[in-house]
Amino acid sequence: MVLFAAIGLLMWIGFLFAAWVLCMILWLLCQSVVWLMDLHAAHARRKKASAPKRVVQPARKAPARKPAVREVTSDIMPKWTPAHRRYVNRDRADWQKQFDALDSRR
């Protein structure tokens, strides 16, 4: 019984090794085709004549802008309104009541 298991294991290892070898052969063929295509493309390129270098003028700096005036109004920051403060205070009071109720059950 053990002999059949050992033979099966060896056959499985042999199959995996053969599959790996076939994959490596295919990979090498693909890499050699890519390499040959790259060599062909390198020969097909034209060599460009070197042109005289151009003198490039430095870019002018943009004029400085005045900072924009910011007006703080209540509609920009609604969390500072009295209605929002009342809402937050009510919410905190509700949370405190719930916490105290949990604490008092012990």
Short mmCIF file of N, CA and C in Angstrom, two decimals:
data_model
loop_
_atom_site.label_atom_id
_atom_site.label_comp_id
_atom_site.label_asym_id
_atom_site.label_seq_id
_atom_site.Cartn_x
_atom_site.Cartn_y
_atom_site.Cartn_z
N MET A 1 0.82 -1.18 0.00
CA MET A 1 0.00 0.00 0.00
C MET A 1 0.87 1.26 0.00
N VAL A 2 1.92 1.24 0.80
CA VAL A 2 2.82 2.39 0.86
C VAL A 2 3.56 2.54 -0.46
N LEU A 3 3.83 1.43 -1.12
CA LEU A 3 4.55 1.48 -2.39
C LEU A 3 3.74 2.23 -3.44
N PHE A 4 2.41 1.99 -3.47
CA PHE A 4 1.57 2.69 -4.44
C PHE A 4 1.54 4.19 -4.16
N ALA A 5 1.50 4.55 -2.88
CA ALA A 5 1.50 5.97 -2.52
C ALA A 5 2.82 6.63 -2.92
N ALA A 6 3.94 5.92 -2.71
CA ALA A 6 5.24 6.47 -3.08
C ALA A 6 5.36 6.62 -4.59
N ILE A 7 4.86 5.63 -5.33
CA ILE A 7 4.91 5.72 -6.80
C ILE A 7 4.03 6.88 -7.28
N GLY A 8 2.86 7.04 -6.68
CA GLY A 8 1.97 8.15 -7.05
C GLY A 8 2.60 9.50 -6.76
N LEU A 9 3.28 9.60 -5.62
CA LEU A 9 3.95 10.85 -5.26
C LEU A 9 5.07 11.15 -6.24
N LEU A 10 5.86 10.14 -6.59
CA LEU A 10 6.95 10.34 -7.55
C LEU A 10 6.41 10.72 -8.93
N MET A 11 5.30 10.12 -9.33
CA MET A 11 4.71 10.47 -10.62
C MET A 11 4.20 11.92 -10.60
N TRP A 12 3.63 12.33 -9.49
CA TRP A 12 3.14 13.70 -9.37
C TRP A 12 4.30 14.69 -9.42
N ILE A 13 5.38 14.40 -8.72
CA ILE A 13 6.56 15.27 -8.76
C ILE A 13 7.15 15.30 -10.16
N GLY A 14 7.20 14.16 -10.83
CA GLY A 14 7.70 14.12 -12.21
C GLY A 14 6.83 14.94 -13.15
N PHE A 15 5.51 14.85 -12.98
CA PHE A 15 4.60 15.64 -13.82
C PHE A 15 4.82 17.13 -13.60
N LEU A 16 4.93 17.55 -12.34
CA LEU A 16 5.15 18.97 -12.06
C LEU A 16 6.48 19.44 -12.62
N PHE A 17 7.51 18.61 -12.52
CA PHE A 17 8.82 18.98 -13.05
C PHE A 17 8.76 19.11 -14.58
N ALA A 18 8.07 18.18 -15.24
CA ALA A 18 7.95 18.25 -16.70
C ALA A 18 7.17 19.49 -17.12
N ALA A 19 6.11 19.83 -16.38
CA ALA A 19 5.34 21.03 -16.69
C ALA A 19 6.20 22.27 -16.50
N TRP A 20 7.02 22.28 -15.46
CA TRP A 20 7.91 23.42 -15.20
C TRP A 20 8.92 23.56 -16.33
N VAL A 21 9.50 22.45 -16.78
CA VAL A 21 10.48 22.49 -17.87
C VAL A 21 9.83 23.02 -19.15
N LEU A 22 8.62 22.56 -19.45
CA LEU A 22 7.93 23.05 -20.65
C LEU A 22 7.63 24.55 -20.55
N CYS A 23 7.23 24.99 -19.38
CA CYS A 23 6.98 26.43 -19.20
C CYS A 23 8.26 27.24 -19.37
N MET A 24 9.37 26.73 -18.87
CA MET A 24 10.64 27.45 -19.03
C MET A 24 11.07 27.51 -20.49
N ILE A 25 10.86 26.42 -21.23
CA ILE A 25 11.20 26.42 -22.66
C ILE A 25 10.35 27.44 -23.40
N LEU A 26 9.06 27.48 -23.10
CA LEU A 26 8.16 28.45 -23.73
C LEU A 26 8.57 29.88 -23.37
N TRP A 27 8.92 30.09 -22.12
CA TRP A 27 9.33 31.42 -21.68
C TRP A 27 10.61 31.85 -22.40
N LEU A 28 11.58 30.94 -22.52
CA LEU A 28 12.83 31.27 -23.21
C LEU A 28 12.58 31.59 -24.68
N LEU A 29 11.69 30.85 -25.33
CA LEU A 29 11.35 31.14 -26.72
C LEU A 29 10.74 32.53 -26.86
N CYS A 30 9.82 32.86 -25.97
CA CYS A 30 9.19 34.18 -26.03
C CYS A 30 10.21 35.29 -25.78
N GLN A 31 11.10 35.08 -24.83
CA GLN A 31 12.11 36.10 -24.54
C GLN A 31 13.07 36.27 -25.70
N SER A 32 13.43 35.19 -26.37
CA SER A 32 14.34 35.31 -27.51
C SER A 32 13.64 36.02 -28.67
N VAL A 33 12.34 35.79 -28.87
CA VAL A 33 11.61 36.51 -29.92
C VAL A 33 11.57 38.00 -29.60
N VAL A 34 11.29 38.34 -28.36
CA VAL A 34 11.27 39.75 -27.97
C VAL A 34 12.65 40.37 -28.15
N TRP A 35 13.70 39.64 -27.82
CA TRP A 35 15.06 40.15 -27.97
C TRP A 35 15.38 40.38 -29.44
N LEU A 36 15.00 39.43 -30.30
CA LEU A 36 15.26 39.60 -31.73
C LEU A 36 14.47 40.77 -32.31
N MET A 37 13.25 40.96 -31.88
CA MET A 37 12.47 42.10 -32.35
C MET A 37 13.09 43.41 -31.90
N ASP A 38 13.64 43.44 -30.70
CA ASP A 38 14.29 44.64 -30.21
C ASP A 38 15.54 44.94 -31.01
N LEU A 39 16.31 43.91 -31.38
CA LEU A 39 17.49 44.14 -32.21
C LEU A 39 17.10 44.67 -33.58
N HIS A 40 16.03 44.14 -34.14
CA HIS A 40 15.57 44.59 -35.45
C HIS A 40 15.13 46.05 -35.37
N ALA A 41 14.45 46.43 -34.31
CA ALA A 41 14.00 47.81 -34.16
C ALA A 41 15.18 48.75 -33.97
N ALA A 42 16.25 48.28 -33.33
CA ALA A 42 17.41 49.15 -33.12
C ALA A 42 18.11 49.45 -34.44
N HIS A 43 18.15 48.49 -35.38
CA HIS A 43 18.78 48.74 -36.67
C HIS A 43 17.92 49.62 -37.55
N ALA A 44 16.63 49.59 -37.37
CA ALA A 44 15.72 50.35 -38.23
C ALA A 44 15.68 51.83 -37.87
N ARG A 45 16.14 52.20 -36.69
CA ARG A 45 16.10 53.60 -36.28
C ARG A 45 17.09 54.42 -37.10
N ARG A 46 16.69 55.64 -37.41
CA ARG A 46 17.59 56.55 -38.12
C ARG A 46 18.38 57.35 -37.10
N LYS A 47 19.57 57.63 -37.44
CA LYS A 47 20.38 58.48 -36.56
C LYS A 47 20.11 59.93 -36.93
N LYS A 48 19.82 60.73 -35.95
CA LYS A 48 19.51 62.13 -36.19
C LYS A 48 20.80 62.95 -36.15
N ALA A 49 20.86 63.93 -37.03
CA ALA A 49 22.00 64.84 -37.00
C ALA A 49 21.85 65.78 -35.82
N SER A 50 22.94 66.06 -35.17
CA SER A 50 22.85 66.93 -34.01
C SER A 50 22.72 68.38 -34.47
N ALA A 51 21.68 69.02 -34.02
CA ALA A 51 21.42 70.42 -34.37
C ALA A 51 22.10 71.31 -33.33
N PRO A 52 22.39 72.54 -33.70
CA PRO A 52 22.98 73.44 -32.70
C PRO A 52 21.99 73.69 -31.56
N LYS A 53 22.52 73.80 -30.37
CA LYS A 53 21.65 73.99 -29.21
C LYS A 53 21.06 75.40 -29.23
N ARG A 54 19.81 75.48 -28.87
CA ARG A 54 19.12 76.76 -28.84
C ARG A 54 19.36 77.43 -27.50
N VAL A 55 19.41 78.74 -27.54
CA VAL A 55 19.52 79.51 -26.31
C VAL A 55 18.10 79.82 -25.86
N VAL A 56 17.74 79.30 -24.72
CA VAL A 56 16.39 79.47 -24.21
C VAL A 56 16.39 80.59 -23.18
N GLN A 57 15.49 81.54 -23.39
CA GLN A 57 15.37 82.66 -22.44
C GLN A 57 14.69 82.16 -21.16
N PRO A 58 15.16 82.60 -20.00
CA PRO A 58 14.49 82.18 -18.77
C PRO A 58 13.07 82.77 -18.70
N ALA A 59 12.19 82.04 -18.12
CA ALA A 59 10.80 82.49 -18.02
C ALA A 59 10.68 83.65 -17.05
N ARG A 60 9.79 84.58 -17.39
CA ARG A 60 9.56 85.73 -16.51
C ARG A 60 8.67 85.31 -15.35
N LYS A 61 8.91 85.89 -14.20
CA LYS A 61 8.10 85.58 -13.04
C LYS A 61 6.77 86.32 -13.15
N ALA A 62 5.72 85.67 -12.72
CA ALA A 62 4.40 86.29 -12.73
C ALA A 62 4.34 87.36 -11.65
N PRO A 63 3.60 88.44 -11.91
CA PRO A 63 3.50 89.49 -10.89
C PRO A 63 2.79 88.95 -9.64
N ALA A 64 3.23 89.43 -8.50
CA ALA A 64 2.66 88.97 -7.24
C ALA A 64 1.24 89.49 -7.10
N ARG A 65 0.34 88.64 -6.66
CA ARG A 65 -1.05 89.03 -6.46
C ARG A 65 -1.28 89.42 -5.01
N LYS A 66 -2.24 90.29 -4.84
CA LYS A 66 -2.61 90.66 -3.48
C LYS A 66 -3.44 89.53 -2.89
N PRO A 67 -3.27 89.23 -1.61
CA PRO A 67 -4.08 88.16 -1.02
C PRO A 67 -5.55 88.56 -0.98
N ALA A 68 -6.41 87.60 -1.20
CA ALA A 68 -7.85 87.86 -1.21
C ALA A 68 -8.34 88.16 0.19
N VAL A 69 -9.31 89.06 0.27
CA VAL A 69 -9.88 89.43 1.56
C VAL A 69 -10.90 88.36 1.94
N ARG A 70 -10.76 87.86 3.15
CA ARG A 70 -11.68 86.83 3.62
C ARG A 70 -12.58 87.43 4.69
N GLU A 71 -13.85 87.29 4.47
CA GLU A 71 -14.81 87.77 5.45
C GLU A 71 -15.41 86.57 6.17
N VAL A 72 -15.36 86.62 7.49
CA VAL A 72 -15.90 85.53 8.28
C VAL A 72 -17.34 85.88 8.63
N THR A 73 -18.25 85.08 8.14
CA THR A 73 -19.67 85.28 8.45
C THR A 73 -20.22 84.01 9.06
N SER A 74 -21.41 84.12 9.60
CA SER A 74 -21.99 82.96 10.28
C SER A 74 -22.39 81.87 9.29
N ASP A 75 -22.67 82.23 8.03
CA ASP A 75 -23.06 81.19 7.08
C ASP A 75 -21.86 80.37 6.62
N ILE A 76 -20.64 80.91 6.76
CA ILE A 76 -19.45 80.14 6.40
C ILE A 76 -19.17 79.09 7.47
N MET A 77 -19.31 79.49 8.74
CA MET A 77 -19.03 78.58 9.84
C MET A 77 -20.29 78.37 10.67
N PRO A 78 -21.21 77.53 10.20
CA PRO A 78 -22.48 77.38 10.92
C PRO A 78 -22.34 76.67 12.26
N LYS A 79 -21.22 76.00 12.49
CA LYS A 79 -21.09 75.28 13.76
C LYS A 79 -20.92 76.24 14.94
N TRP A 80 -20.67 77.51 14.66
CA TRP A 80 -20.50 78.46 15.74
C TRP A 80 -21.78 79.23 16.04
N THR A 81 -22.86 78.88 15.40
CA THR A 81 -24.11 79.60 15.64
C THR A 81 -24.69 79.16 16.98
N PRO A 82 -25.49 80.01 17.60
CA PRO A 82 -26.10 79.63 18.88
C PRO A 82 -27.01 78.41 18.77
N ALA A 83 -27.69 78.27 17.62
CA ALA A 83 -28.57 77.10 17.46
C ALA A 83 -27.75 75.82 17.46
N HIS A 84 -26.61 75.83 16.82
CA HIS A 84 -25.77 74.63 16.79
C HIS A 84 -25.21 74.34 18.18
N ARG A 85 -24.84 75.38 18.90
CA ARG A 85 -24.33 75.16 20.26
C ARG A 85 -25.40 74.53 21.14
N ARG A 86 -26.65 75.01 21.01
CA ARG A 86 -27.74 74.41 21.80
C ARG A 86 -27.93 72.94 21.42
N TYR A 87 -27.85 72.64 20.12
CA TYR A 87 -28.01 71.26 19.66
C TYR A 87 -26.90 70.38 20.23
N VAL A 88 -25.67 70.86 20.19
CA VAL A 88 -24.55 70.07 20.71
C VAL A 88 -24.69 69.87 22.21
N ASN A 89 -25.11 70.91 22.92
CA ASN A 89 -25.28 70.77 24.37
C ASN A 89 -26.38 69.77 24.70
N ARG A 90 -27.50 69.79 23.95
CA ARG A 90 -28.57 68.82 24.16
C ARG A 90 -28.09 67.40 23.87
N ASP A 91 -27.31 67.26 22.80
CA ASP A 91 -26.81 65.94 22.44
C ASP A 91 -25.87 65.40 23.51
N ARG A 92 -25.00 66.27 24.01
CA ARG A 92 -24.08 65.84 25.08
C ARG A 92 -24.85 65.47 26.34
N ALA A 93 -25.89 66.24 26.65
CA ALA A 93 -26.69 65.92 27.84
C ALA A 93 -27.38 64.57 27.68
N ASP A 94 -27.89 64.28 26.48
CA ASP A 94 -28.51 62.97 26.25
C ASP A 94 -27.50 61.84 26.41
N TRP A 95 -26.31 62.02 25.87
CA TRP A 95 -25.27 61.00 26.02
C TRP A 95 -24.91 60.81 27.50
N GLN A 96 -24.84 61.93 28.24
CA GLN A 96 -24.48 61.83 29.65
C GLN A 96 -25.56 61.09 30.42
N LYS A 97 -26.84 61.35 30.09
CA LYS A 97 -27.93 60.64 30.75
C LYS A 97 -27.85 59.14 30.48
N GLN A 98 -27.59 58.78 29.24
CA GLN A 98 -27.49 57.36 28.89
C GLN A 98 -26.30 56.71 29.61
N PHE A 99 -25.20 57.43 29.69
CA PHE A 99 -24.02 56.88 30.37
C PHE A 99 -24.30 56.70 31.86
N ASP A 100 -24.94 57.71 32.47
CA ASP A 100 -25.26 57.61 33.89
C ASP A 100 -26.24 56.47 34.15
N ALA A 101 -27.18 56.25 33.22
CA ALA A 101 -28.13 55.15 33.38
C ALA A 101 -27.41 53.81 33.31
N LEU A 102 -26.43 53.68 32.45
CA LEU A 102 -25.66 52.44 32.38
C LEU A 102 -24.86 52.24 33.65
N ASP A 103 -24.31 53.32 34.19
CA ASP A 103 -23.46 53.23 35.37
C ASP A 103 -24.30 52.93 36.61
N SER A 104 -25.56 53.41 36.67
CA SER A 104 -26.37 53.23 37.87
C SER A 104 -26.95 51.83 37.99
N ARG A 105 -26.99 51.03 36.95
CA ARG A 105 -27.56 49.69 37.01
C ARG A 105 -26.71 48.73 37.83
N ARG A 106 -25.47 49.05 38.03
CA ARG A 106 -24.59 48.16 38.79
C ARG A 106 -24.89 48.27 40.21
#
